[in-house]
Amino acid sequence: MIVDKHQSPESIRELLGEVLDRAAWFLESLPERRVTAASGADDLARALGEALPRRGKPASEVLAQLDEIGSQGTVASAGPRYFGFVTGGAVPAALAANWIAAAWDQNAFSEVSSPISAAVESIALRWVLELLGLPETSGAAFVTGATMANFAALAAARRSVLLAHGCDVDRTGLHRAPEITLVAGEQAHATVFKVFGMLGLGREQVIWVPADGQGRMRADALPKFAGPAIVCTQVGNVNSGAFDPVGAICDAVKQEDVWVHVDGAFGLWARASRKFGAPAEGIERADSWATDAHKWLNVPYDSGLAIVRDADALRSAMSLEAAYLPERGGREPFDYTPESSRRARGLEVWAAIASLGRDGVADLVERCCRHAQRFAEGLRGAGCEVLNDVVLNQVLVCFGDDRTTSEVIRRVQRDGTCWCGGTRWGGRTAMHISVSSWATTSDDIERSLAAILGIVRGVRGECG
Ligand SMILES: *Cc1c(COP(=O)(O)O)cnc(C)c1O
């Protein structure tokens, strides 16, 4: 194949025109599309998995093949009735920014490699800090998601609590470092423990703080601290949506060598709303915060932020030196991120906030919370048992014993009107509903409720 031919301006324009048609068709089909994928991974792999091609083929053929086979294997999670895990869609401005960013193909690692990315990251960061009410001098990294945000923030934490004991862990490692006491709530997110492992602190070295019935870490049950320690709190329990009492925990922890971290993957965005942000009061007193942009801010994957009050701690943990690196001028993105070369994901964060504005972000959060309340009300009204206080955008519901609930979940997923996952809560199987998409309307909630309740009646009829 002659590559040049396919890179001529005409064919690029033609190719992108085809992308536009195919993508628009997909997006327009979302509201009525079955939420569950039509094909499974094995079938797709068979359909696409011919032998390694010796010769390539035109890009438009590659695109057609990918779209015609591949779109059968998509979950309509960008659509309005996907309530699985905690999943945002993509607001139009963020999707648009993602497309132009892909065309620009910027390397966001440095101001030299992309002035626009560096500039937009700085603005987006300032806006995020203001929206979330976090200290404006915080340092931050634009990372792939809350897992890596937890990683970057906790690397800064590790550095800082050990430095208080004269150990520069980033230089000398953990070999002669004092042991760090790790504290987390019973209900802390699984990624926190993975991060402890990645940081050489061990997944299982944790002091568990008991949680209350909503999954909130009990501030009165913290251990006594002696020596370096990291306390991982959570704002937005992935099941119940509940917030740990971070303010009270910060008040209880005064030692220089104890660091309070907040995993606020989605819950942190409640701070954009006066109404739903109240339980997150006091979290600005913590030392670091991890959050996602691809959940509640509704930007495309993959996007999260690690925010650290002591910008130097994050910079010292993450920066690197090499002869080819530029002289530092302003904020150099590579000083803060675990990655070096990376895509310009700050553009989408900027675009989402630019298009929504402060009021629009608050409205998005409040709309999702109101939808969750309507879900709970509709389910309770039909005699289903809602297990959590619906304080945010998450609902946990049981339909009887574990077997019945599992069967309802299975049928809801197969039906495809909407998609909800399963979880365990208080020793029981529950269906988990998370309303996190900008695209969800009141009609979508009513339609989903009707589908779920129809299935519940069917299952009860069979079981009863
Ligand atoms: C989703 C989530 C994570 C992990 O986020 P990723 O974006 O998947 O890396 C961590 N903590 C909490 C509380 C979450 O909800």
XYZ file of C-alpha atoms and ligand atoms in Angstrom:
479
model
C 0.000 0.000 0.000
C 1.174 3.506 -0.715
C 0.770 5.260 2.556
C 1.182 8.741 1.116
C -1.926 8.480 -0.992
C -4.022 7.945 2.103
C -2.511 10.900 3.825
C -3.298 13.409 1.128
C -5.560 16.239 2.316
C -8.512 15.007 0.234
C -8.516 11.543 1.669
C -8.012 12.723 5.236
C -11.016 14.980 4.831
C -12.937 12.103 3.291
C -11.887 9.720 6.043
C -12.823 12.118 8.815
C -16.124 12.724 7.052
C -16.782 9.000 7.248
C -15.828 9.024 10.922
C -18.254 11.878 11.479
C -21.107 9.999 9.793
C -20.424 6.783 11.624
C -19.925 8.441 15.011
C -23.013 10.619 14.632
C -25.063 7.584 13.663
C -23.822 5.785 16.758
C -24.530 8.707 19.070
C -27.975 9.261 17.567
C -28.795 5.591 18.060
C -27.869 5.684 21.752
C -31.234 6.699 23.235
C -32.968 3.719 21.618
C -30.073 1.316 21.467
C -30.169 -1.820 23.621
C -27.747 -0.975 26.429
C -26.148 -4.426 26.513
C -23.633 -5.211 23.760
C -24.991 -7.298 20.894
C -21.780 -9.345 20.540
C -19.403 -10.806 23.089
C -15.627 -10.477 23.024
C -15.050 -14.006 21.668
C -17.299 -13.490 18.641
C -15.743 -10.099 17.981
C -12.238 -11.485 18.216
C -13.186 -14.182 15.722
C -14.725 -11.642 13.353
C -11.757 -9.288 13.483
C -9.002 -11.745 14.192
C -7.723 -12.693 10.781
C -4.023 -13.485 10.432
C -1.475 -10.682 10.684
C -1.900 -8.869 7.361
C 1.201 -8.746 5.209
C -0.087 -5.741 3.290
C -2.190 -3.018 4.777
C -5.460 -1.712 3.419
C -6.961 1.746 3.033
C -7.863 3.532 6.232
C -11.507 3.849 5.215
C -11.744 0.054 4.931
C -10.137 -0.321 8.337
C -12.643 2.151 9.732
C -15.595 0.396 8.090
C -14.528 -2.955 9.460
C -13.991 -1.565 12.929
C -17.327 0.223 12.975
C -19.444 -2.464 11.382
C -18.119 -5.273 13.528
C -16.866 -3.267 16.484
C -19.943 -1.191 17.225
C -21.827 -4.483 17.792
C -19.544 -5.004 20.735
C -20.100 -1.641 22.375
C -22.023 -1.164 25.581
C -24.258 1.905 25.353
C -22.576 3.379 28.418
C -22.359 6.771 26.723
C -26.147 6.734 26.501
C -28.787 7.855 28.975
C -29.745 4.548 30.638
C -26.477 3.014 31.714
C -26.400 2.872 35.502
C -23.529 0.422 35.960
C -20.484 1.021 38.175
C -20.110 4.821 38.278
C -20.129 5.816 34.644
C -20.408 9.223 33.080
C -21.013 9.907 29.413
C -19.282 12.696 27.533
C -20.773 16.182 27.294
C -20.656 17.391 23.667
C -17.941 20.014 24.232
C -15.682 17.427 25.867
C -16.229 14.968 23.033
C -15.431 17.741 20.557
C -12.257 18.605 22.472
C -11.312 14.937 22.431
C -11.649 14.820 18.640
C -9.635 17.936 18.000
C -7.051 16.797 20.528
C -6.730 13.515 18.656
C -6.145 15.445 15.445
C -3.578 17.668 17.139
C -1.916 14.593 18.669
C -0.094 16.667 21.226
C 2.393 15.254 23.664
C 1.224 16.842 26.890
C 4.352 16.071 28.860
C 5.881 19.533 28.635
C 5.202 23.114 27.702
C 7.766 22.713 24.912
C 5.969 19.750 23.390
C 2.547 21.391 23.686
C 2.092 24.977 24.851
C -1.675 24.677 24.413
C -1.925 21.612 26.600
C 0.220 23.207 29.314
C -1.858 26.389 29.213
C -5.200 24.613 29.273
C -4.124 22.301 32.105
C -3.263 25.311 34.227
C -6.637 26.931 33.575
C -8.589 23.693 34.016
C -6.766 23.027 37.274
C -7.575 26.495 38.604
C -11.252 25.978 37.696
C -11.407 22.508 39.256
C -9.868 23.758 42.501
C -12.372 26.585 42.634
C -15.344 24.356 41.776
C -14.377 21.811 44.410
C -13.346 24.397 46.999
C -9.800 23.081 47.389
C -6.698 25.147 48.242
C -5.759 27.213 45.203
C -2.025 26.645 45.589
C -2.386 22.852 45.383
C -0.254 20.942 42.916
C -1.986 18.530 40.583
C -1.513 15.916 37.912
C -3.855 15.091 35.050
C -3.854 11.292 35.092
C -5.857 8.421 33.635
C -8.366 8.062 36.461
C -8.869 7.804 40.189
C -6.625 4.746 40.500
C -3.631 6.656 39.187
C -4.771 9.767 41.048
C -4.670 7.730 44.268
C -1.237 6.483 43.218
C 0.232 9.921 42.539
C -1.284 11.491 45.658
C -0.205 8.624 47.894
C 3.315 8.724 46.452
C 3.430 12.336 47.636
C 2.017 11.199 50.981
C 4.647 8.471 51.338
C 7.394 10.952 50.580
C 6.098 13.556 52.991
C 5.422 11.377 56.055
C 8.831 9.714 55.726
C 10.637 13.010 55.176
C 9.317 14.059 58.589
C 11.489 11.172 59.888
C 14.569 12.136 57.908
C 14.039 9.575 55.153
C 14.014 10.702 51.525
C 12.189 7.662 50.166
C 12.336 8.742 46.540
C 16.147 8.694 46.733
C 16.882 5.831 49.066
C 13.770 3.683 48.823
C 11.990 1.917 51.643
C 15.049 -0.121 52.692
C 15.806 1.807 55.846
C 12.568 3.729 56.151
C 10.426 3.583 59.274
C 7.219 1.630 58.816
C 4.246 3.682 57.664
C 0.958 2.966 59.406
C -1.751 2.702 56.773
C -5.288 3.437 57.871
C -8.411 3.027 55.755
C -12.121 2.627 56.262
C -13.646 -0.837 56.006
C -15.381 0.369 52.890
C -12.374 1.942 51.154
C -12.236 1.371 47.404
C -10.274 -1.641 46.155
C -7.944 0.585 44.130
C -6.518 2.110 47.309
C -5.091 -1.263 48.324
C -3.732 -1.893 44.876
C -1.973 1.465 45.133
C -0.536 0.543 48.548
C 0.901 -2.509 46.801
C 2.325 -0.482 43.921
C 3.973 1.890 46.382
C 5.757 -0.939 48.174
C 3.639 -0.443 51.281
C 1.756 -3.704 50.937
C -1.879 -4.379 50.221
C -2.460 -6.101 53.526
C -0.675 -3.856 56.008
C -3.785 -1.838 56.715
C -5.483 -0.886 59.956
C -9.185 -1.051 59.158
C -11.424 1.539 60.707
C -14.973 0.273 61.239
C -17.732 1.853 59.178
C -21.308 2.670 60.056
C -24.390 1.269 58.312
C -23.937 3.606 55.341
C -20.282 2.657 54.882
C -18.863 5.814 56.488
C -15.577 5.459 58.326
C -16.122 6.247 62.004
C -14.035 9.247 63.070
C -14.280 8.082 66.704
C -12.713 4.741 65.827
C -9.384 5.996 64.447
C -6.294 4.328 65.910
C -3.766 6.242 68.015
C -0.960 7.484 65.819
C 2.715 7.095 66.626
C 5.099 7.579 63.744
C 4.449 8.138 60.056
C 0.929 7.322 58.910
C -1.418 7.749 55.969
C -5.183 7.854 56.495
C -7.254 7.113 53.392
C -10.724 8.536 53.560
C -13.451 8.342 50.976
C -15.953 10.840 49.660
C -18.551 8.930 47.686
C -18.782 5.269 48.666
C -18.996 3.380 45.392
C -22.035 1.474 46.651
C -23.984 3.853 48.875
C -22.585 7.242 47.819
C -21.958 8.095 51.499
C -19.126 10.406 52.600
C -16.611 9.677 55.334
C -16.565 12.475 57.940
C -13.339 13.873 56.514
C -13.534 17.182 58.381
C -13.802 15.397 61.735
C -10.987 13.029 60.749
C -8.744 15.980 59.815
C -9.564 17.591 63.165
C -8.608 14.394 64.982
C -5.280 14.143 63.177
C -2.844 16.858 64.108
C 0.549 15.173 63.771
C 2.988 16.480 61.160
C 3.732 12.955 60.006
C 0.140 11.843 59.487
C -1.317 12.498 56.053
C -5.045 12.524 55.298
C -5.964 11.524 51.758
C -9.425 11.699 50.189
C -10.506 9.268 47.492
C -13.262 11.317 45.921
C -13.498 9.660 42.525
C -17.024 10.900 41.941
C -18.195 12.211 45.332
C -15.826 15.170 45.266
C -17.977 16.715 42.526
C -20.861 17.018 44.982
C -18.881 20.012 46.227
C -19.985 21.858 43.093
C -23.520 21.780 44.497
C -24.606 23.716 47.550
C -27.379 21.214 48.119
C -25.528 17.908 47.888
C -22.042 19.104 48.837
C -22.871 19.832 52.478
C -21.774 16.407 53.824
C -18.380 16.960 52.205
C -17.711 19.992 54.356
C -14.241 20.094 55.844
C -12.581 17.954 53.190
C -10.570 20.996 52.123
C -8.538 20.443 55.300
C -7.125 17.136 53.991
C -3.655 16.819 52.448
C -4.575 15.279 49.108
C -7.536 14.381 46.921
C -8.026 11.951 44.064
C -10.852 12.348 41.619
C -12.123 11.274 38.226
C -13.195 13.574 35.441
C -14.552 10.687 33.360
C -17.212 9.896 35.949
C -19.258 12.864 37.085
C -17.721 15.628 35.003
C -18.664 13.543 31.952
C -15.504 13.787 29.869
C -14.377 10.860 27.687
C -12.034 8.242 29.129
C -9.441 8.322 30.474
C -9.268 11.251 32.817
C -8.667 11.931 36.486
C -6.843 14.364 38.746
C -4.456 13.925 41.640
C -4.504 17.060 43.778
C -2.000 17.661 46.577
C -2.054 20.581 49.003
C 1.744 20.648 49.267
C 2.606 21.052 45.590
C 6.297 20.447 46.393
C 5.544 17.008 47.810
C 3.904 15.909 44.554
C 6.588 17.560 42.436
C 9.409 15.983 44.396
C 7.813 12.555 44.094
C 7.119 12.827 40.354
C 9.654 15.110 38.679
C 12.591 13.847 36.690
C 15.819 15.205 35.255
C 17.394 14.483 31.898
C 19.783 16.353 29.656
C 17.161 16.723 26.943
C 14.518 18.267 29.188
C 13.737 21.958 28.824
C 14.589 24.676 31.322
C 11.691 25.109 33.717
C 9.633 28.205 33.025
C 6.128 27.998 34.474
C 4.302 24.880 35.610
C 5.832 21.918 33.830
C 3.247 19.112 33.555
C 5.892 16.348 33.673
C 6.926 17.512 37.137
C 3.613 16.290 38.541
C 2.574 13.179 36.625
C 3.615 9.540 36.904
C 3.712 9.420 33.088
C 6.017 11.367 30.830
C 4.587 11.282 27.300
C 0.824 11.339 27.430
C -2.243 12.660 25.644
C -3.604 16.142 26.318
C -6.506 15.055 28.514
C -6.650 18.457 30.201
C -8.307 19.815 27.052
C -11.480 17.838 27.709
C -11.645 18.894 31.350
C -11.280 22.489 30.253
C -13.907 22.120 27.525
C -16.445 20.407 29.791
C -16.190 23.127 32.409
C -16.102 25.903 29.797
C -19.346 24.630 28.281
C -21.156 23.851 31.542
C -19.954 26.717 33.681
C -20.130 26.577 37.444
C -23.942 26.476 37.371
C -23.989 23.753 34.749
C -21.716 21.476 36.789
C -23.903 22.053 39.865
C -27.001 21.338 37.795
C -25.515 18.132 36.377
C -24.737 16.875 39.885
C -28.133 17.844 41.266
C -30.017 16.348 38.332
C -28.285 12.986 38.815
C -29.039 13.055 42.548
C -32.698 13.849 41.921
C -32.895 11.012 39.396
C -31.430 8.658 42.010
C -34.047 9.807 44.523
C -36.815 9.158 41.997
C -35.418 5.668 41.381
C -35.470 4.984 45.123
C -38.984 6.336 45.514
C -40.321 4.310 42.572
C -38.675 1.126 43.791
C -39.848 1.568 47.372
C -43.348 2.370 46.135
C -43.419 -1.034 44.441
C -42.386 -2.789 47.651
C -38.683 -3.183 46.871
C -36.199 -2.656 49.663
C -33.801 0.273 49.237
C -30.795 -0.439 51.447
C -29.011 2.914 51.575
C -29.879 6.499 52.447
C -29.946 8.010 48.978
C -27.766 11.023 49.773
C -26.106 11.233 46.372
C -26.428 9.484 43.005
C -26.237 5.852 44.174
C -29.082 3.480 45.003
C -28.848 -0.048 46.441
C -31.935 -2.197 46.144
C -32.950 -5.737 47.075
C -35.823 -7.700 45.580
C -36.062 -10.427 48.197
C -33.483 -13.100 48.943
C -30.088 -13.153 47.212
C -31.245 -15.574 44.531
C -34.218 -13.426 43.581
C -32.122 -10.258 43.469
C -29.464 -11.951 41.320
C -32.142 -13.178 38.930
C -33.629 -9.683 38.617
C -30.175 -8.227 37.892
C -29.532 -10.889 35.263
C -32.810 -10.169 33.513
C -32.435 -6.389 33.717
C -29.079 -6.720 31.977
C -30.464 -9.080 29.345
C -33.536 -6.919 28.723
C -31.304 -4.005 27.722
C -33.651 -1.104 28.460
C -31.124 -0.064 31.061
C -28.089 -1.610 32.701
C -27.481 -2.014 36.439
C -24.813 -4.080 38.153
C -24.821 -6.230 41.237
C -22.958 -5.814 44.508
C -22.947 -6.969 48.134
C -24.148 -4.722 50.912
C -24.650 -5.589 54.578
C -24.147 -9.265 53.770
C -26.790 -9.275 51.034
C -26.830 -9.254 47.255
C -28.084 -5.917 45.962
C -28.615 -4.220 42.639
C -26.497 -1.083 42.311
C -27.848 1.920 40.418
C -25.535 4.844 39.720
C -26.891 7.896 37.897
C -23.865 9.762 36.618
C -24.562 10.787 33.035
C -25.371 14.248 31.741
C -27.616 12.567 29.136
C -30.101 10.922 31.526
C -33.555 12.525 31.565
C -36.597 12.017 33.785
C -38.129 9.986 30.943
C -35.132 7.657 31.034
C -35.684 7.091 34.739
C -39.392 6.317 34.264
C -38.647 3.982 31.367
C -35.966 2.178 33.350
C -38.164 1.919 36.444
C -40.979 0.447 34.370
C -38.610 -2.126 32.847
C -37.100 -3.082 36.215
C -40.461 -3.335 37.967
C -41.898 -5.414 35.128
C -39.015 -7.834 35.557
C -39.446 -7.856 39.345
C -43.132 -8.775 38.962
C -42.212 -11.568 36.565
C -39.544 -13.007 38.850
C -41.768 -12.734 41.930
C -44.590 -14.404 40.097
C -42.316 -17.330 39.251
C -40.727 -17.530 42.703
C -43.876 -16.857 44.711
C -14.206 4.562 40.356
C -13.490 4.697 41.645
C -12.108 4.510 41.752
C -11.270 4.050 40.566
O -11.345 4.970 39.537
P -10.802 4.648 38.068
O -11.178 5.876 37.330
O -11.528 3.430 37.614
O -9.345 4.442 38.153
C -11.515 4.731 42.968
N -12.233 5.104 44.045
C -13.567 5.287 43.998
C -14.308 5.702 45.221
C -14.241 5.094 42.788
O -15.567 5.290 42.725
